[in-house]
């Protein structure tokens, strides 16, 4: 078992004992309106998982045991990445409750931690050139948000360079191109990034020079860039600028 990449047995001298896992909370806004011959059935949405983690703490005295447990509680009090023994994926979690059972068996004490969060797979990174279509595979069970970074080779100063990116959403065997956003490059902008998982944007200027126009003014988002379970095509168009420009796409598969 690991927390933020640290092996718990080595770092805190604690052992994973038992895990109680639940699916993400399900919400659905479907309804049957008066006068409507059939109900309106909408897709369900999934919230965060609930994880109940029991751990064993061992020590030469109660004070030492409490100290070990307090350290791991402090680590989980802020968002952390959890890797559990017997489970294939990772979990981004935060602590909601903590209990410690004082009764001991053979000098072991049990700490019970309650957490909420989401399950995700390995980090994936792919690169696409302007004019290319790229299939993004998603073996998860829910939509996966994308982090998109556009890098320009600054051979010269293009003016009003516009990047358009869109995702092909396959509908009943046909392709329906939906543009979800565009990056507008002006003057000395070298790199623009948008992370759909947290809404964060970043802008890098040539030679780190600053301008009054920030990244928020140069990134237009019409829909959250994400890929559905199974996968989707990602495409990019370019107007002007350097042919050496590349688009990097990063994402992690997510699960119910």
XYZ file of C-alpha atoms in Angstrom:
256
model
C 0.000 0.000 0.000
C 1.245 3.484 -0.919
C 0.211 7.080 -0.252
C 1.620 9.705 -2.621
C 4.197 7.146 -3.747
C 5.381 6.374 -0.188
C 5.198 2.768 1.010
C 3.080 2.923 4.174
C 4.791 -0.034 5.881
C 8.191 1.645 5.529
C 7.184 5.277 6.057
C 4.634 4.929 8.870
C 5.061 1.328 10.099
C 1.361 0.636 9.360
C -0.236 -2.268 7.496
C -3.339 -2.465 5.327
C -5.849 -4.744 7.043
C -9.195 -4.440 5.291
C -10.812 -2.325 2.549
C -14.532 -1.671 2.070
C -15.187 -0.135 -1.345
C -18.383 1.307 -2.809
C -19.289 2.467 -6.318
C -19.624 6.170 -6.971
C -22.914 7.718 -5.864
C -25.447 7.587 -8.716
C -27.681 10.546 -9.589
C -30.263 10.704 -12.363
C -32.576 13.512 -13.460
C -34.953 11.326 -15.503
C -38.632 12.209 -15.161
C -42.096 11.505 -16.531
C -43.693 14.860 -17.215
C -47.475 15.228 -17.063
C -49.031 14.820 -20.498
C -45.928 13.198 -21.977
C -46.671 9.724 -23.412
C -43.217 8.388 -22.504
C -40.743 9.237 -19.727
C -37.628 11.329 -20.354
C -34.735 8.991 -19.628
C -31.376 10.697 -19.108
C -27.905 9.257 -18.619
C -26.931 8.630 -15.008
C -24.039 10.516 -13.465
C -21.598 9.058 -10.963
C -20.154 10.844 -7.972
C -17.234 9.989 -5.722
C -16.413 6.590 -4.296
C -16.483 5.923 -0.570
C -13.578 3.908 0.825
C -13.343 2.553 4.364
C -9.761 1.559 5.094
C -8.724 -0.382 8.198
C -5.047 -0.325 9.133
C -2.981 -1.985 11.835
C -0.471 0.011 13.831
C 2.217 -1.601 15.947
C 4.451 0.028 18.527
C 6.130 -0.250 21.914
C 3.624 2.101 23.549
C 0.339 3.913 23.061
C 2.048 7.255 22.510
C 4.147 5.921 19.637
C 1.106 4.262 18.038
C -0.925 7.485 18.212
C 1.960 9.393 16.680
C 2.157 7.000 13.712
C -1.568 7.233 13.093
C -1.541 11.027 13.332
C 1.118 11.228 10.608
C -0.918 9.233 8.112
C -4.088 11.166 8.987
C -2.238 14.429 8.302
C -1.067 13.043 4.949
C -4.624 12.145 3.915
C -6.168 15.374 5.202
C -5.239 16.963 1.874
C -5.920 15.346 -1.550
C -3.637 12.331 -1.958
C -3.014 9.452 -4.378
C -3.764 6.086 -2.780
C -2.548 2.691 -4.033
C -4.188 -0.278 -2.285
C -2.953 -3.842 -2.077
C -5.155 -6.156 -4.155
C -6.472 -3.372 -6.426
C -5.160 -2.559 -9.915
C -5.951 1.150 -10.141
C -5.090 4.226 -8.122
C -7.413 6.514 -6.164
C -7.378 10.279 -5.705
C -8.857 10.660 -2.223
C -9.293 12.913 0.778
C -10.010 11.939 4.382
C -13.544 12.489 5.783
C -13.338 10.631 9.105
C -10.800 8.770 11.258
C -11.262 6.401 14.207
C -8.844 4.374 16.280
C -9.762 1.268 18.241
C -7.767 1.227 21.475
C -8.163 -2.496 22.152
C -5.034 -4.299 21.041
C -4.245 -7.836 20.008
C -0.610 -8.835 20.238
C 0.392 -5.153 20.491
C -1.496 -4.223 17.263
C -4.005 -1.350 17.228
C -6.548 -0.735 14.474
C -7.128 2.634 12.799
C -10.213 3.048 10.580
C -10.024 5.762 7.894
C -12.999 6.890 5.790
C -12.194 8.502 2.449
C -13.947 9.837 -0.652
C -12.475 10.213 -4.128
C -12.281 8.731 -7.599
C -10.560 5.783 -9.269
C -8.172 6.268 -12.197
C -5.734 4.343 -14.386
C -2.237 4.974 -15.709
C -1.268 8.397 -17.054
C -1.217 8.481 -20.875
C 0.531 10.993 -23.130
C 0.150 11.233 -26.919
C 1.265 13.820 -29.495
C -0.551 14.986 -32.625
C 0.463 17.248 -35.502
C -1.851 19.797 -37.139
C -4.074 18.183 -39.756
C -3.938 14.734 -38.154
C -6.707 12.645 -36.641
C -5.803 10.532 -33.634
C -7.799 7.782 -31.930
C -7.698 8.168 -28.144
C -8.442 4.877 -26.405
C -10.399 4.903 -23.162
C -10.764 1.557 -21.392
C -12.359 3.213 -18.370
C -16.060 3.201 -17.527
C -16.708 6.974 -17.476
C -15.585 10.014 -19.485
C -11.905 10.968 -19.141
C -11.018 14.718 -19.145
C -8.107 15.796 -21.340
C -5.139 18.043 -20.687
C -4.205 19.763 -23.960
C -0.916 21.607 -24.484
C -0.064 23.433 -27.719
C 3.620 24.172 -28.345
C 4.859 26.386 -31.169
C 8.314 26.305 -32.706
C 9.097 30.009 -32.594
C 11.019 30.328 -35.857
C 9.297 33.658 -36.435
C 6.486 35.766 -35.008
C 3.126 34.721 -36.506
C 0.184 37.071 -36.132
C -3.270 35.950 -35.046
C -2.406 32.278 -35.289
C -5.519 30.254 -34.470
C -5.623 26.653 -33.391
C -8.881 24.758 -33.565
C -9.311 21.368 -31.933
C -12.371 19.194 -32.000
C -13.454 15.709 -31.040
C -15.340 13.320 -33.325
C -18.324 11.933 -31.468
C -19.492 8.796 -33.222
C -23.280 8.726 -33.430
C -24.959 5.586 -34.815
C -22.084 4.769 -37.103
C -21.599 8.295 -38.498
C -19.094 10.958 -37.559
C -20.308 14.235 -36.104
C -17.487 16.738 -35.675
C -17.946 18.903 -32.604
C -15.468 21.730 -32.029
C -14.850 22.013 -28.315
C -12.342 24.863 -28.212
C -9.586 26.905 -29.788
C -6.269 28.404 -28.752
C -5.460 31.869 -30.109
C -1.783 32.733 -30.405
C -0.719 36.362 -30.487
C 2.662 38.036 -30.572
C 5.047 36.323 -28.184
C 2.978 33.362 -26.960
C 4.937 30.120 -27.171
C 2.759 27.605 -25.313
C -0.852 27.394 -24.181
C -2.310 24.669 -21.963
C -5.810 23.782 -20.804
C -6.462 21.041 -18.225
C -10.106 19.883 -18.302
C -9.754 17.959 -15.031
C -9.384 21.167 -13.001
C -10.079 24.015 -15.455
C -6.514 25.299 -15.134
C -4.908 27.288 -17.946
C -1.284 28.277 -18.439
C 0.529 30.509 -20.896
C 4.255 30.679 -21.588
C 5.763 33.669 -23.337
C 8.910 33.701 -25.459
C 11.853 34.455 -23.142
C 9.307 34.443 -20.304
C 8.221 37.974 -21.244
C 4.908 39.107 -19.817
C 2.053 40.836 -21.601
C -1.210 42.308 -20.449
C -3.154 39.612 -22.327
C -3.180 36.485 -20.162
C -3.887 32.896 -21.142
C -7.521 33.159 -20.083
C -8.106 35.654 -22.878
C -6.524 33.364 -25.465
C -8.240 30.061 -24.731
C -11.880 29.651 -25.701
C -13.676 26.549 -24.435
C -17.040 25.626 -25.982
C -17.301 22.243 -24.285
C -15.167 20.259 -21.846
C -12.629 18.221 -23.869
C -13.100 14.632 -22.744
C -13.286 11.173 -24.280
C -16.099 8.716 -23.743
C -15.610 5.077 -22.659
C -14.228 3.071 -25.547
C -12.483 6.012 -27.162
C -12.919 8.914 -29.578
C -11.058 10.658 -32.380
C -9.164 13.848 -31.654
C -8.356 16.247 -34.487
C -6.558 19.560 -34.796
C -6.651 22.296 -37.437
C -4.222 25.176 -37.889
C -4.354 28.601 -39.505
C -0.906 30.118 -39.961
C 2.057 29.573 -37.660
C 4.914 27.107 -37.744
C 4.583 23.652 -39.289
C 6.628 22.287 -36.384
C 3.851 23.032 -33.918
C 2.714 20.028 -31.869
C -0.255 19.291 -29.617
C 0.291 17.084 -26.553
C -2.709 15.313 -25.032
C -2.618 13.800 -21.545
C -5.331 11.877 -19.731
C -6.075 9.164 -17.203
C -8.840 6.603 -17.602
C -11.482 6.850 -14.893
C -13.822 4.291 -13.398
C -17.190 4.172 -11.666
